[in-house]
Amino acid sequence: MVLRCAAWRAEFGADAVLDEELGFKDLEGIVAYMHGWDRDGHPVCYNAYGVFKDRDMYERVFGDGDRLARFLRWRVQVMERGVRALTLRPGGVNAIIQVTDLKDMPKRELRAASNQILSLFQDNYPEMVARKVFINVPWYFSVLFSMISPFLTERTKSKFVIAREGNVAETLYKFIRPELVPVQYGGLSRTGDLENGPPKPASEFTIKGGEKVFLEIDGIEAGATITWDLVVGGWDLEYGAEYVPAAEDSYTLCVEKTRMVSATAEEPVHNAFTAREAGKMVLSIDNSGSRKRKVAAYRYFVRKSSA
């Protein structure tokens, strides 16, 4: 496999593909992109083909053989970015994580392209995928996998992870820290967040079904500004925020009125508040209307007054 890989790289020109302009800038960060790393340091590649349910987009990218060939070359370009982030020596990080979003994927139309992508990577990147995570998986995919599972080796099966819609954040958090999971998948990482180095770590917690949780951020000084991010996998609960001054004769301030956050919310809570007096911020997450346990994460920054 290594010998075939070397021959293919020379023929394909894989070492030079990173410098090529292939005309798919509008697909960057949507269809295939490298973003962050998992808990073991493996670079993570996200794949989402739901955008191709739009017929015009599909025709523009896959309309003929030349367009498909250019797309495959672009897909290799994305893969090569992940390869360049590896440490190819004993004891180093020598494989990536592939996360594939099956939501809205037009499976019939993309069958030929999917098969070619799979073959391309399987044949020419030997042992370079540490884990393959499928998210937003439809019911028929789970049935299909259960049928072929007995024919797979334990080693191969250990690389596959399947998450149905509604369990995406919980599944990804097992392998990737929440501050590195993209916001559309229940994380805190927005586009561009990693350009200035590793983000501030988030605190992880779980909310039981029927439980109401209060997160208290103490020790806020007068004039300080606190900024916080909060996300709950699968939301479908109530959230609110209030500021409680330390002085007994002061009044509690409603910072964010309690509201219902739907299950389809794709953005985490992001807010800021400047305190006029010392006190604490209290975030409330009310899951009492659900029996389902949910994963969650939050982080905050406090900037003291310069006065």
PDB file of N, CA and C in Angstrom, residues 72-110:
ATOM      1  N   LEU A  72     -12.572  16.291  -7.151  1.00  0.00           N
ATOM      2  CA  LEU A  72     -11.780  15.259  -6.481  1.00  0.00           C
ATOM      3  C   LEU A  72     -10.381  15.786  -6.161  1.00  0.00           C
ATOM      4  N   ARG A  73      -9.844  16.569  -7.064  1.00  0.00           N
ATOM      5  CA  ARG A  73      -8.525  17.149  -6.805  1.00  0.00           C
ATOM      6  C   ARG A  73      -8.594  18.143  -5.637  1.00  0.00           C
ATOM      7  N   TRP A  74      -9.677  18.911  -5.583  1.00  0.00           N
ATOM      8  CA  TRP A  74      -9.867  19.835  -4.457  1.00  0.00           C
ATOM      9  C   TRP A  74     -10.027  19.071  -3.153  1.00  0.00           C
ATOM     10  N   ARG A  75     -10.737  17.939  -3.215  1.00  0.00           N
ATOM     11  CA  ARG A  75     -10.934  17.130  -1.996  1.00  0.00           C
ATOM     12  C   ARG A  75      -9.607  16.559  -1.497  1.00  0.00           C
ATOM     13  N   VAL A  76      -8.734  16.200  -2.427  1.00  0.00           N
ATOM     14  CA  VAL A  76      -7.390  15.753  -2.047  1.00  0.00           C
ATOM     15  C   VAL A  76      -6.617  16.921  -1.433  1.00  0.00           C
ATOM     16  N   GLN A  77      -6.827  18.118  -1.963  1.00  0.00           N
ATOM     17  CA  GLN A  77      -6.172  19.308  -1.420  1.00  0.00           C
ATOM     18  C   GLN A  77      -6.514  19.495   0.055  1.00  0.00           C
ATOM     19  N   VAL A  78      -7.797  19.316   0.387  1.00  0.00           N
ATOM     20  CA  VAL A  78      -8.224  19.429   1.789  1.00  0.00           C
ATOM     21  C   VAL A  78      -7.565  18.339   2.630  1.00  0.00           C
ATOM     22  N   MET A  79      -7.532  17.122   2.107  1.00  0.00           N
ATOM     23  CA  MET A  79      -6.910  16.012   2.824  1.00  0.00           C
ATOM     24  C   MET A  79      -5.428  16.278   3.069  1.00  0.00           C
ATOM     25  N   GLU A  80      -4.762  16.877   2.079  1.00  0.00           N
ATOM     26  CA  GLU A  80      -3.335  17.152   2.215  1.00  0.00           C
ATOM     27  C   GLU A  80      -3.059  18.169   3.324  1.00  0.00           C
ATOM     28  N   ARG A  81      -3.999  19.076   3.558  1.00  0.00           N
ATOM     29  CA  ARG A  81      -3.831  20.015   4.676  1.00  0.00           C
ATOM     30  C   ARG A  81      -3.787  19.248   5.992  1.00  0.00           C
ATOM     31  N   GLY A  82      -4.624  18.228   6.085  1.00  0.00           N
ATOM     32  CA  GLY A  82      -4.603  17.399   7.285  1.00  0.00           C
ATOM     33  C   GLY A  82      -3.321  16.599   7.402  1.00  0.00           C
ATOM     34  N   VAL A  83      -2.840  16.067   6.278  1.00  0.00           N
ATOM     35  CA  VAL A  83      -1.603  15.286   6.285  1.00  0.00           C
ATOM     36  C   VAL A  83      -0.421  16.146   6.723  1.00  0.00           C
ATOM     37  N   ARG A  84      -0.394  17.406   6.266  1.00  0.00           N
ATOM     38  CA  ARG A  84       0.708  18.306   6.641  1.00  0.00           C
ATOM     39  C   ARG A  84       0.707  18.602   8.143  1.00  0.00           C
ATOM     40  N   ALA A  85      -0.432  18.408   8.794  1.00  0.00           N
ATOM     41  CA  ALA A  85      -0.508  18.666  10.232  1.00  0.00           C
ATOM     42  C   ALA A  85      -0.095  17.457  11.066  1.00  0.00           C
ATOM     43  N   LEU A  86       0.199  16.332  10.412  1.00  0.00           N
ATOM     44  CA  LEU A  86       0.580  15.111  11.122  1.00  0.00           C
ATOM     45  C   LEU A  86       2.065  15.120  11.471  1.00  0.00           C
ATOM     46  N   THR A  87       2.413  14.262  12.422  1.00  0.00           N
ATOM     47  CA  THR A  87       3.807  14.058  12.805  1.00  0.00           C
ATOM     48  C   THR A  87       4.163  12.628  12.432  1.00  0.00           C
ATOM     49  N   LEU A  88       4.668  12.440  11.232  1.00  0.00           N
ATOM     50  CA  LEU A  88       4.871  11.096  10.700  1.00  0.00           C
ATOM     51  C   LEU A  88       6.190  10.501  11.192  1.00  0.00           C
ATOM     52  N   ARG A  89       6.182  10.155  12.472  1.00  0.00           N
ATOM     53  CA  ARG A  89       7.318   9.452  13.079  1.00  0.00           C
ATOM     54  C   ARG A  89       6.787   8.625  14.241  1.00  0.00           C
ATOM     55  N   PRO A  90       7.542   7.620  14.682  1.00  0.00           N
ATOM     56  CA  PRO A  90       7.076   6.773  15.785  1.00  0.00           C
ATOM     57  C   PRO A  90       6.691   7.588  17.010  1.00  0.00           C
ATOM     58  N   GLY A  91       5.486   7.322  17.522  1.00  0.00           N
ATOM     59  CA  GLY A  91       4.993   8.048  18.689  1.00  0.00           C
ATOM     60  C   GLY A  91       4.313   9.353  18.358  1.00  0.00           C
ATOM     61  N   GLY A  92       4.337   9.771  17.100  1.00  0.00           N
ATOM     62  CA  GLY A  92       3.711  11.026  16.708  1.00  0.00           C
ATOM     63  C   GLY A  92       2.261  10.832  16.316  1.00  0.00           C
ATOM     64  N   VAL A  93       1.556  11.926  16.105  1.00  0.00           N
ATOM     65  CA  VAL A  93       0.170  11.872  15.624  1.00  0.00           C
ATOM     66  C   VAL A  93       0.222  11.599  14.124  1.00  0.00           C
ATOM     67  N   ASN A  94      -0.173  10.396  13.716  1.00  0.00           N
ATOM     68  CA  ASN A  94       0.007  10.006  12.313  1.00  0.00           C
ATOM     69  C   ASN A  94      -1.291   9.612  11.624  1.00  0.00           C
ATOM     70  N   ALA A  95      -2.407  10.121  12.116  1.00  0.00           N
ATOM     71  CA  ALA A  95      -3.698   9.845  11.480  1.00  0.00           C
ATOM     72  C   ALA A  95      -4.660  10.984  11.805  1.00  0.00           C
ATOM     73  N   ILE A  96      -5.708  11.136  11.004  1.00  0.00           N
ATOM     74  CA  ILE A  96      -6.700  12.186  11.222  1.00  0.00           C
ATOM     75  C   ILE A  96      -8.044  11.566  11.597  1.00  0.00           C
ATOM     76  N   ILE A  97      -8.959  12.411  12.032  1.00  0.00           N
ATOM     77  CA  ILE A  97     -10.340  12.018  12.319  1.00  0.00           C
ATOM     78  C   ILE A  97     -11.217  12.551  11.186  1.00  0.00           C
ATOM     79  N   GLN A  98     -12.079  11.712  10.648  1.00  0.00           N
ATOM     80  CA  GLN A  98     -13.033  12.136   9.623  1.00  0.00           C
ATOM     81  C   GLN A  98     -14.428  12.190  10.254  1.00  0.00           C
ATOM     82  N   VAL A  99     -15.075  13.350  10.179  1.00  0.00           N
ATOM     83  CA  VAL A  99     -16.458  13.506  10.633  1.00  0.00           C
ATOM     84  C   VAL A  99     -17.307  13.789   9.402  1.00  0.00           C
ATOM     85  N   THR A 100     -18.260  12.910   9.121  1.00  0.00           N
ATOM     86  CA  THR A 100     -19.107  13.058   7.933  1.00  0.00           C
ATOM     87  C   THR A 100     -20.549  13.292   8.344  1.00  0.00           C
ATOM     88  N   ASP A 101     -21.096  14.424   7.912  1.00  0.00           N
ATOM     89  CA  ASP A 101     -22.477  14.813   8.207  1.00  0.00           C
ATOM     90  C   ASP A 101     -23.379  14.320   7.073  1.00  0.00           C
ATOM     91  N   LEU A 102     -24.300  13.423   7.396  1.00  0.00           N
ATOM     92  CA  LEU A 102     -25.173  12.845   6.376  1.00  0.00           C
ATOM     93  C   LEU A 102     -26.509  13.586   6.240  1.00  0.00           C
ATOM     94  N   LYS A 103     -26.677  14.682   6.954  1.00  0.00           N
ATOM     95  CA  LYS A 103     -27.939  15.422   6.889  1.00  0.00           C
ATOM     96  C   LYS A 103     -28.168  15.994   5.491  1.00  0.00           C
ATOM     97  N   ASP A 104     -29.343  15.730   4.948  1.00  0.00           N
ATOM     98  CA  ASP A 104     -29.769  16.246   3.635  1.00  0.00           C
ATOM     99  C   ASP A 104     -28.876  15.795   2.482  1.00  0.00           C
ATOM    100  N   MET A 105     -28.056  14.805   2.701  1.00  0.00           N
ATOM    101  CA  MET A 105     -27.153  14.353   1.632  1.00  0.00           C
ATOM    102  C   MET A 105     -27.952  13.642   0.542  1.00  0.00           C
ATOM    103  N   PRO A 106     -27.886  14.127  -0.705  1.00  0.00           N
ATOM    104  CA  PRO A 106     -28.604  13.467  -1.809  1.00  0.00           C
ATOM    105  C   PRO A 106     -27.863  12.200  -2.227  1.00  0.00           C
ATOM    106  N   LYS A 107     -28.163  11.093  -1.570  1.00  0.00           N
ATOM    107  CA  LYS A 107     -27.350   9.883  -1.694  1.00  0.00           C
ATOM    108  C   LYS A 107     -27.315   9.317  -3.112  1.00  0.00           C
ATOM    109  N   ARG A 108     -28.432   9.384  -3.832  1.00  0.00           N
ATOM    110  CA  ARG A 108     -28.457   8.800  -5.169  1.00  0.00           C
ATOM    111  C   ARG A 108     -27.563   9.586  -6.132  1.00  0.00           C
ATOM    112  N   GLU A 109     -27.697  10.919  -6.109  1.00  0.00           N
ATOM    113  CA  GLU A 109     -26.933  11.752  -7.024  1.00  0.00           C
ATOM    114  C   GLU A 109     -25.435  11.723  -6.717  1.00  0.00           C
ATOM    115  N   LEU A 110     -25.101  11.601  -5.432  1.00  0.00           N
ATOM    116  CA  LEU A 110     -23.697  11.671  -5.045  1.00  0.00           C
ATOM    117  C   LEU A 110     -23.026  10.302  -4.970  1.00  0.00           C
TER     118      LEU A 110
END
